XYZ file of C-alpha atoms in Angstrom:
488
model
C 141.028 94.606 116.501
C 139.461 97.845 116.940
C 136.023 98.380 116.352
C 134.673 101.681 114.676
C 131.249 100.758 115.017
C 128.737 97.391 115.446
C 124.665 97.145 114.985
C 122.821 97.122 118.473
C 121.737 94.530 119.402
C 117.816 93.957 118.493
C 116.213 96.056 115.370
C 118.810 97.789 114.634
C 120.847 94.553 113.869
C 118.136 93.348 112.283
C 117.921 96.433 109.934
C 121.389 95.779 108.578
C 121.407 92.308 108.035
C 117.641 92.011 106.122
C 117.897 90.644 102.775
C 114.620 92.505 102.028
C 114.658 94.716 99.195
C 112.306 97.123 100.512
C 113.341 97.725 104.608
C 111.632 100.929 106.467
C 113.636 101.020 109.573
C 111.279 103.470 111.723
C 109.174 104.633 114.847
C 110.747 106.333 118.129
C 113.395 108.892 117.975
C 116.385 108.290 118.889
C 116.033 104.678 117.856
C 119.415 104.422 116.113
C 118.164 104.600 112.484
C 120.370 106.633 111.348
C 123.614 105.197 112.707
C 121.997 102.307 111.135
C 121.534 103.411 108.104
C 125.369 104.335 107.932
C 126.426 101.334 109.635
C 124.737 99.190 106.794
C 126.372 100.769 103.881
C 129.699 100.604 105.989
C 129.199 96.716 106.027
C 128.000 97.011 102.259
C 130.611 99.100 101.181
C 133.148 96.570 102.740
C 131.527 93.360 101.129
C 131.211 94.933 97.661
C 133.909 97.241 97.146
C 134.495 99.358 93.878
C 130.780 97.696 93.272
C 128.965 99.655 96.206
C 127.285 103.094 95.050
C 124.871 104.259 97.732
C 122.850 107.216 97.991
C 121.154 109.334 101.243
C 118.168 111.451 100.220
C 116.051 114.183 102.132
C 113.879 116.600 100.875
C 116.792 119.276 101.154
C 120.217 119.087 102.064
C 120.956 120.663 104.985
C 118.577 118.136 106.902
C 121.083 115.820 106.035
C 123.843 117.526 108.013
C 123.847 115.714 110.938
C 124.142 112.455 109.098
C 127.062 113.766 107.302
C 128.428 114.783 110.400
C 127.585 111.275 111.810
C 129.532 109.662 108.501
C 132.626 111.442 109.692
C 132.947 109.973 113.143
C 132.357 106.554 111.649
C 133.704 106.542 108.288
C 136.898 109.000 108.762
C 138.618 105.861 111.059
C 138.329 103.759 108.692
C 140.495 105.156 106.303
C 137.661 106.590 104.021
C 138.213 110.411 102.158
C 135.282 112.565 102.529
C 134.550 115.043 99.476
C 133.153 117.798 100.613
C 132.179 119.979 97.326
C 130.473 116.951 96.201
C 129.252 115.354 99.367
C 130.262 112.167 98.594
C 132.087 109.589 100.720
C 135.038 107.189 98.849
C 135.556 104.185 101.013
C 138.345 102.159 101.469
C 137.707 99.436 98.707
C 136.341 101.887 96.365
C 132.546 102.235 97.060
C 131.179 105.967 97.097
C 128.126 107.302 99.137
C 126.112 110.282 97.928
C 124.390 112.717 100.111
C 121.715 114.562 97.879
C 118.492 116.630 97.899
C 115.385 114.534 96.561
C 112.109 117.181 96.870
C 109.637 116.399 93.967
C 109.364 113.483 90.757
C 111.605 116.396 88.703
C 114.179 116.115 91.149
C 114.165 111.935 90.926
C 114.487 112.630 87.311
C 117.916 113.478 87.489
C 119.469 110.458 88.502
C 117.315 108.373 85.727
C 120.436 106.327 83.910
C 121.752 106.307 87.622
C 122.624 102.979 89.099
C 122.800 102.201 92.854
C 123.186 99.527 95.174
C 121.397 101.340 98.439
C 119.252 104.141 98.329
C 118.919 105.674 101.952
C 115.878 108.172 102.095
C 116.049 109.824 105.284
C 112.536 110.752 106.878
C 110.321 108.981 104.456
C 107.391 110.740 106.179
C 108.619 113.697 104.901
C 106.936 113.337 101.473
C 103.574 113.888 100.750
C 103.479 111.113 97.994
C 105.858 108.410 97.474
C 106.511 109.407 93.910
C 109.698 110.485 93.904
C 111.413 107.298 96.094
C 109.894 105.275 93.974
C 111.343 106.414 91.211
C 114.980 106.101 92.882
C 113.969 102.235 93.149
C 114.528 102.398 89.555
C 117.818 103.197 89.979
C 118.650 100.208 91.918
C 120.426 97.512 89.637
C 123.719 96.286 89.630
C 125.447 94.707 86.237
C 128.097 93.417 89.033
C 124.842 90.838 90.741
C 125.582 93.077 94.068
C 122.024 92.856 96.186
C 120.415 95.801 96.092
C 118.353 97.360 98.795
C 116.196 100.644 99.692
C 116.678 101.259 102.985
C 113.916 104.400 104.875
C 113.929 105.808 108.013
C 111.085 107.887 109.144
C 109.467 108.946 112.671
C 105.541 109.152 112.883
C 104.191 112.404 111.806
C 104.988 114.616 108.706
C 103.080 115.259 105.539
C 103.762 111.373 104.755
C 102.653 109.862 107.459
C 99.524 107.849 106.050
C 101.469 107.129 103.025
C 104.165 105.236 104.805
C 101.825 103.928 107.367
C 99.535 102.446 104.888
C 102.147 100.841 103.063
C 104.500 99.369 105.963
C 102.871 99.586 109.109
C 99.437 99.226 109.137
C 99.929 95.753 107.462
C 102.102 94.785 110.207
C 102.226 97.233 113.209
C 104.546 94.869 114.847
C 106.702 94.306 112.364
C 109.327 91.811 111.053
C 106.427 90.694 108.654
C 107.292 89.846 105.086
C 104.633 92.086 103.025
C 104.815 91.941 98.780
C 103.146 93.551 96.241
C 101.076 91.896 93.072
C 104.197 92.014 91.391
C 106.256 90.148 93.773
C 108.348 93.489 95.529
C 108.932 92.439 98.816
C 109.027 94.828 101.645
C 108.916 95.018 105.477
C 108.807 97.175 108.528
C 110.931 96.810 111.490
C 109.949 99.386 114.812
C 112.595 100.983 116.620
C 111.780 102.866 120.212
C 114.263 104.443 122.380
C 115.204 101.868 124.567
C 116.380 99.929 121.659
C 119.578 102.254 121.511
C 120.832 101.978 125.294
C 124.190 103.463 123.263
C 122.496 106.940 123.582
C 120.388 106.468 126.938
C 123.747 105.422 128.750
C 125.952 108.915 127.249
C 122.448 110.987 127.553
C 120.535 109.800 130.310
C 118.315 113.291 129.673
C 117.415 112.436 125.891
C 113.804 111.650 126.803
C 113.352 114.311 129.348
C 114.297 117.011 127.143
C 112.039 115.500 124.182
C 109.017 116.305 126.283
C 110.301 120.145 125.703
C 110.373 119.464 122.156
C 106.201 118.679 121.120
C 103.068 117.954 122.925
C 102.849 115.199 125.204
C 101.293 113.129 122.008
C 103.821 113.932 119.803
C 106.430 112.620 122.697
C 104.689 109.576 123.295
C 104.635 108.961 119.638
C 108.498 109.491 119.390
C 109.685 107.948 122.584
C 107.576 104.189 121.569
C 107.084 104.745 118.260
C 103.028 104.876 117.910
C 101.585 105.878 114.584
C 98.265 106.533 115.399
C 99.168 109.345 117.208
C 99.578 112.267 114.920
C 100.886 115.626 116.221
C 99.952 118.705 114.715
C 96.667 117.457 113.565
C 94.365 120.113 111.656
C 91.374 117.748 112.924
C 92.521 117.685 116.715
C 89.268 117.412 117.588
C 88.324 114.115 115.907
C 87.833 111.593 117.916
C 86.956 107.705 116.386
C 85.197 106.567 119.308
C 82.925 109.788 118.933
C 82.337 110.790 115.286
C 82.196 106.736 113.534
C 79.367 104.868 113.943
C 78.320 101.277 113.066
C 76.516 101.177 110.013
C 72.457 101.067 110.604
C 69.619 101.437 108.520
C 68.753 104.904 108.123
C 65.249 106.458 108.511
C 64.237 106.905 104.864
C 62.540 110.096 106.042
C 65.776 112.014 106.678
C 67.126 113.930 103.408
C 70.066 113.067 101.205
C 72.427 114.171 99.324
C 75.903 113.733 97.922
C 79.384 115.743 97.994
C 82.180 115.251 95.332
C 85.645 116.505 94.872
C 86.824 115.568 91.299
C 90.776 113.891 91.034
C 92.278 112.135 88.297
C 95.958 111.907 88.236
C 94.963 112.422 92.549
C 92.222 110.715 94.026
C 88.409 112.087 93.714
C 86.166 111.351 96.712
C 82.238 110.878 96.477
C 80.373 110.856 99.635
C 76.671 110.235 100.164
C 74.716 112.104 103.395
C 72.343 111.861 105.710
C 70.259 115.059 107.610
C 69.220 113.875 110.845
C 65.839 115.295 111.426
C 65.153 114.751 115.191
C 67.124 113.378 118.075
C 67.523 109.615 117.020
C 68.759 107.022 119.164
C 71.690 104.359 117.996
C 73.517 102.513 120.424
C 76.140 104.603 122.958
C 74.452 107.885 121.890
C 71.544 109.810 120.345
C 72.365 111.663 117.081
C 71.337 114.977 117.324
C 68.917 116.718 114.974
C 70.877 118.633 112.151
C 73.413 116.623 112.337
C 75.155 115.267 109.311
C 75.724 111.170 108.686
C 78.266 110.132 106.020
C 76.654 106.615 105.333
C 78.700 105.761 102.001
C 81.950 106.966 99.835
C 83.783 105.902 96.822
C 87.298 106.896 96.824
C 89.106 106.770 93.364
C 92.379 105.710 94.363
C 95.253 103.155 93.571
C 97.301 103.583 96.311
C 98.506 106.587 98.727
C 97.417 109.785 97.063
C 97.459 108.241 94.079
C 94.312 108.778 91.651
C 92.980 105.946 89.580
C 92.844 108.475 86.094
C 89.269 107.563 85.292
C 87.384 109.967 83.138
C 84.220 111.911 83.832
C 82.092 109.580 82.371
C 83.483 106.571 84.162
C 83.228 108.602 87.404
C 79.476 109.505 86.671
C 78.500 106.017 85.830
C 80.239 104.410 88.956
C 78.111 107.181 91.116
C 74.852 106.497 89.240
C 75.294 102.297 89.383
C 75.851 102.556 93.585
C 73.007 104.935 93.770
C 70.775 102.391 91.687
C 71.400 100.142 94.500
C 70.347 102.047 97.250
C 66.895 102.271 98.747
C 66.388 106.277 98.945
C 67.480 107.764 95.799
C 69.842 110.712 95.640
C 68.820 114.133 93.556
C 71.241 116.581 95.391
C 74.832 117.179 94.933
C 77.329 119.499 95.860
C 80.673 119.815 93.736
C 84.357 120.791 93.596
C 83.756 124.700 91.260
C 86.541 123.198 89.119
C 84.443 120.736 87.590
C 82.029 123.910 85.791
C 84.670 125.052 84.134
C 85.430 124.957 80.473
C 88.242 124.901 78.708
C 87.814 124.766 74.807
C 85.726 121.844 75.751
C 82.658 120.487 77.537
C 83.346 120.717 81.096
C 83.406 117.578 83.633
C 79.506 118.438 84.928
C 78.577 118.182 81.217
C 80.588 115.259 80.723
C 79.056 113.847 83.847
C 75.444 114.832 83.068
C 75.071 113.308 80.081
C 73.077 109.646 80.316
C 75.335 106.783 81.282
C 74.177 103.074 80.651
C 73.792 100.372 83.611
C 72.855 96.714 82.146
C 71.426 97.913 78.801
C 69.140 100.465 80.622
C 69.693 104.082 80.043
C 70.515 106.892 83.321
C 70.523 110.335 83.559
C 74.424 111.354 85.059
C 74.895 112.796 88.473
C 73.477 116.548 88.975
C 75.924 118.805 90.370
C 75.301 122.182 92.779
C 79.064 124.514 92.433
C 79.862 123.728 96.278
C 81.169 126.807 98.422
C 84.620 126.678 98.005
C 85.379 129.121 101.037
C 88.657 127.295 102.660
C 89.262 130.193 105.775
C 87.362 132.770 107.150
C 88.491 136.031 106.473
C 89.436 138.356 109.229
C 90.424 142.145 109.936
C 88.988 145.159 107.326
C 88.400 141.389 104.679
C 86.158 139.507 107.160
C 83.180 137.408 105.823
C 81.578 134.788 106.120
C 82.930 131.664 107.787
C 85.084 129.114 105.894
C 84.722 125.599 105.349
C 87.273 124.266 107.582
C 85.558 126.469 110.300
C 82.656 124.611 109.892
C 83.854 121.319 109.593
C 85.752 121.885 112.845
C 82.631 122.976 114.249
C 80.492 119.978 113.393
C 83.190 117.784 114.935
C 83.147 119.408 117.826
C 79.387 119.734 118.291
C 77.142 120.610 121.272
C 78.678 123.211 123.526
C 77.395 123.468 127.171
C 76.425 127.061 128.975
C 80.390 127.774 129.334
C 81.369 126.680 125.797
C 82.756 123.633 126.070
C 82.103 120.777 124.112
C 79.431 118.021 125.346
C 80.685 115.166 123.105
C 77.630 115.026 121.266
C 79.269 116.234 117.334
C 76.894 117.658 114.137
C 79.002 115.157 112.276
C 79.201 111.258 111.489
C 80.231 108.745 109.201
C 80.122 105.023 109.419
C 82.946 102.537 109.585
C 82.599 101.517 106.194
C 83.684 105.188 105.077
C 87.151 104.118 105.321
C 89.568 106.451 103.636
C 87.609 109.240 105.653
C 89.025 107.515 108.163
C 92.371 106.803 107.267
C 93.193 110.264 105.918
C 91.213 113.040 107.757
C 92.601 112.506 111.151
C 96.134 112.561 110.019
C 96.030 115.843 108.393
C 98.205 119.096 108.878
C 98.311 122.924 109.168
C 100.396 124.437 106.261
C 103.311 125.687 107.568
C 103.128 128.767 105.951
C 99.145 129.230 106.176
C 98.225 127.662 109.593
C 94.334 127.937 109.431
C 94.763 126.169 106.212
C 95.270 122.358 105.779
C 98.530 121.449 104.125
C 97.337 120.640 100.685
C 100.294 118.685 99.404
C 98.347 116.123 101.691
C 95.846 113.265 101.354
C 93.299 115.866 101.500
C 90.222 114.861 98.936
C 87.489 113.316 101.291
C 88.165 116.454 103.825
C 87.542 118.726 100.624
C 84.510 116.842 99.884
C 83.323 116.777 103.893
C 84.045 120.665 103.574
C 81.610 121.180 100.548
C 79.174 119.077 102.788
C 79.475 120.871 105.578
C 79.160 124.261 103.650
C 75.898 123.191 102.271
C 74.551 123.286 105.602
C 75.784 125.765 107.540
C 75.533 124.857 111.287
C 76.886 127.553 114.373
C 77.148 126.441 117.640
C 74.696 127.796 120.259
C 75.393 126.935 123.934
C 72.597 125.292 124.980
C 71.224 123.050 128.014
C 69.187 120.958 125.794
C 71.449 118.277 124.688
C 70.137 114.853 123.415
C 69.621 112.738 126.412
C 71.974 109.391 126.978
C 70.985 106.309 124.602
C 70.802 104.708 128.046
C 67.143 106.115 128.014
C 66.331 103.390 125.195
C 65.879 99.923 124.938
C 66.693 99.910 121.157
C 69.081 97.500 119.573
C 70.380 97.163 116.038
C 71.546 94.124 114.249
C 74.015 94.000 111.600
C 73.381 95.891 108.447
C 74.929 94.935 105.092
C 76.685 98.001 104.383
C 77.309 97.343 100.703
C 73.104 98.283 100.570
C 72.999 101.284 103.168
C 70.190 103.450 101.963
């Protein structure tokens, strides 16, 4: 018997034969995905019959020409007809596989009253939210009781990336875990790296030689073992964990506060509380430097990857004003998204958000708010000004320059570990590919908006100098754990 094609040993056998629901197939290029991806509804398509209707997304279609071009090596030998004005694949025992464009929710809308048995989205990373595949999981049902299944494949990078990492990898970087939602969806992530598809390596020994011609030697790493905390292109390439989070400690109540917001409802909104370091102050590993800037609490209105939790102005201001009520410095300074002034027919949000809010039966004046400087870029040529926020957020992660201007590892900027979707989304961010001193806004990009208004409040510009803070080594200070639910 001849044999068109058969799963590789390892992940991508596993890929094909997961009863999962919910299977992201993804890591390294060059992994196999997306012969597995076709190899699976080949083995569908045979099992099921008339009963198999499968679908490939991508944002657009001519990124899924080499898959179609793939299909027709594999699917032509085994008897299947291929039609091409409508992209769609009849096999053998009747099943038919769609190749279609899926951008944005309006385009998912079109195939509501669809039904599928596979939907194959093809770089998940490729989209900034998951709104629109999750719709298509509403299009998987079968009145015949065939299983259905969405099956991703994605590489690390791409406006996506901490979507899909959030949701299937960071749960389980290793994989092969079964993860479910609180409504019982089950879904799981299974790596793939290079030398899991010897197939390739054996008819193109040079694959991974030329991919270092491709990126920067963190990009390659990323796609030859499949690492997602390494994020090429980053806007932030200068942020560095081990240098700009701290462990939580009690802060001096001398040094000034004050707050940054950037509003979000159907997106998230992102509050963040700072700290002005007033003179060189000692924590352990380093010495904060005076001026500098430590984020010491957020709230992040989210319910999932760039996905807002709708609450209104008042709810917002009263969720500010009851975690300020339980810290020890109080807060009188804040500095705001400009959309929030405006009005429209109506009160706007800062009136909505002034107005007294009520914590157990005692009454609260509502956050004040301070129009933030909205300035993304700095201007250049005959239109240059002053210097944009991005600019200066770059700048306070990079810090202290020595006599020849470069950096000393000693940054204007902090936050502490507890600031986590700082954390998660900042570093992961991405130029705009048509605006490169911009970040790409279709994004996770709320706390860095709200860091930006920070850092604009305080403008800070780099002057070499030879007076850096000296080691910590020079103190014999030690810090014990701080509850970080009652940071002042």
């Amino acid at each position: 018997m001849h044999v068109v094609w058969a799963p590789q040993p390892g992940p991508q056998a596993a890929y094909v034969s997961c009863p999962i629901f919910d299977v992201c197939y993804g890591g390294a290029r060059g992994g196999g995905k997306t012969d597995g991806s076709l190899g699976d509804w080949a083995i569908h398509s045979g099992d099921y019959g008339v009963n198999a209707k499968g679908i490939f997304v991508r944002r657009e279609l001519p990124q899924l020409e080499a898959a179609i071009e793939r299909s027709k090596q594999l699917y032509f030998p085994l008897g299947a007809k291929f039609l091409d004005h409508k992209k769609t694949w009849i096999m053998p025992g009747g099943g038919r596989l769609s190749f279609r464009p899926l951008e944005k929710d309006k385009d998912a809308e079109k195939y509501q009253g669809h039904d599928y048995t596979r939907v194959y989205p093809e770089e998940l990373t490729n989209y900034p939210k998951p709104d629109p595949i999750d719709k298509m999981s509403a299009t998987l049902r079968s009145a015949a009781g065939v299983p259905v299944g969405l099956r991703s494949t994605c590489n690390p990078g791409g406006p996506g990336h901490v979507c899909v990492k959030e949701r299937y990898i960071d749960p389980a970087p290793r994989g092969y875990k079964l993860l479910e939602d609180e409504h019982g969806n089950q879904r799981m992530f299974i790596p793939a790296k290079l030398q899991d598809n010897p197939a390739l390596l054996n008819a193109d020994p040079r694959y991974a030689a030329r991919l270092n011609l491709a990126g920067s030697a963190e990009l390659v790493k990323a796609w030859l073992e499949g690492i997602w905390d390494i994020v090429d292109g980053a806007f932030f390439d200068n942020w560095h964990r081990d240098l700009h989070v701290l462990a939580p400690f009690t802060l001096p109540e001398e040094w000034p506060r004050f707050r940054s917001f950037d509003w979000g409802s159907a997106s998230p909104f992102s509050v963040g509380w700072w700290a002005v370091v007033t003179e060189d102050f000692p924590v352990p590993g380093r010495v904060l430097p005076r001026g500098a800037l430590v984020r010491y609490a957020e709230w992040y209105g989210a319910s999932g990857p760039n996905k807002g939790l709708k609450m209104t102005a008042e709810q917002v201001a009263q969720g500010i004003v009851e975690r300020e009520l339980g810290m020890t410095v109080p807060v009188h300074m804040g500095y705001a998204d400009p959309s929030i002034f405006a009005e429209d027919g109506g009160p706007s949000i800062d009136e909505r958000m002034r107005a007294a809010v009520h914590v157990n039966g005692a009454s609260y004046p509502g956050p004040l708010w301070t129009p933030a400087d909205n300035k993304r870029v700095t201007r250049s040529g005959k239109n240059a000004g002053p210097v944009g926020g991005w600019d200066q957020m770059r700048g306070r992660l990079t810090g202290l320059l020595s006599e020849d201007l470069k950096p000393t590892g000693v940054p204007m900027i902090y936050c502490f570990a507890t600031c986590k979707d700082s954390i998660r989304t900042i570093p992961a961010l991405q130029h705009d590919l048509s605006r490169a001193e911009d970040v790409d806004t279709a994004m996770e990009d709320h706390a860095a908006d709200e860091w930006r208004y920070a850092c604009m409040s305080r403008p800070w510009v780099p002057v070499p100098t030879t007076n850096t803070p000296p080691p910590a080594d020079r103190y014999s200070l030690s810090f014990g754990d701080v509850d970080a639910s009652r940071v002042n």
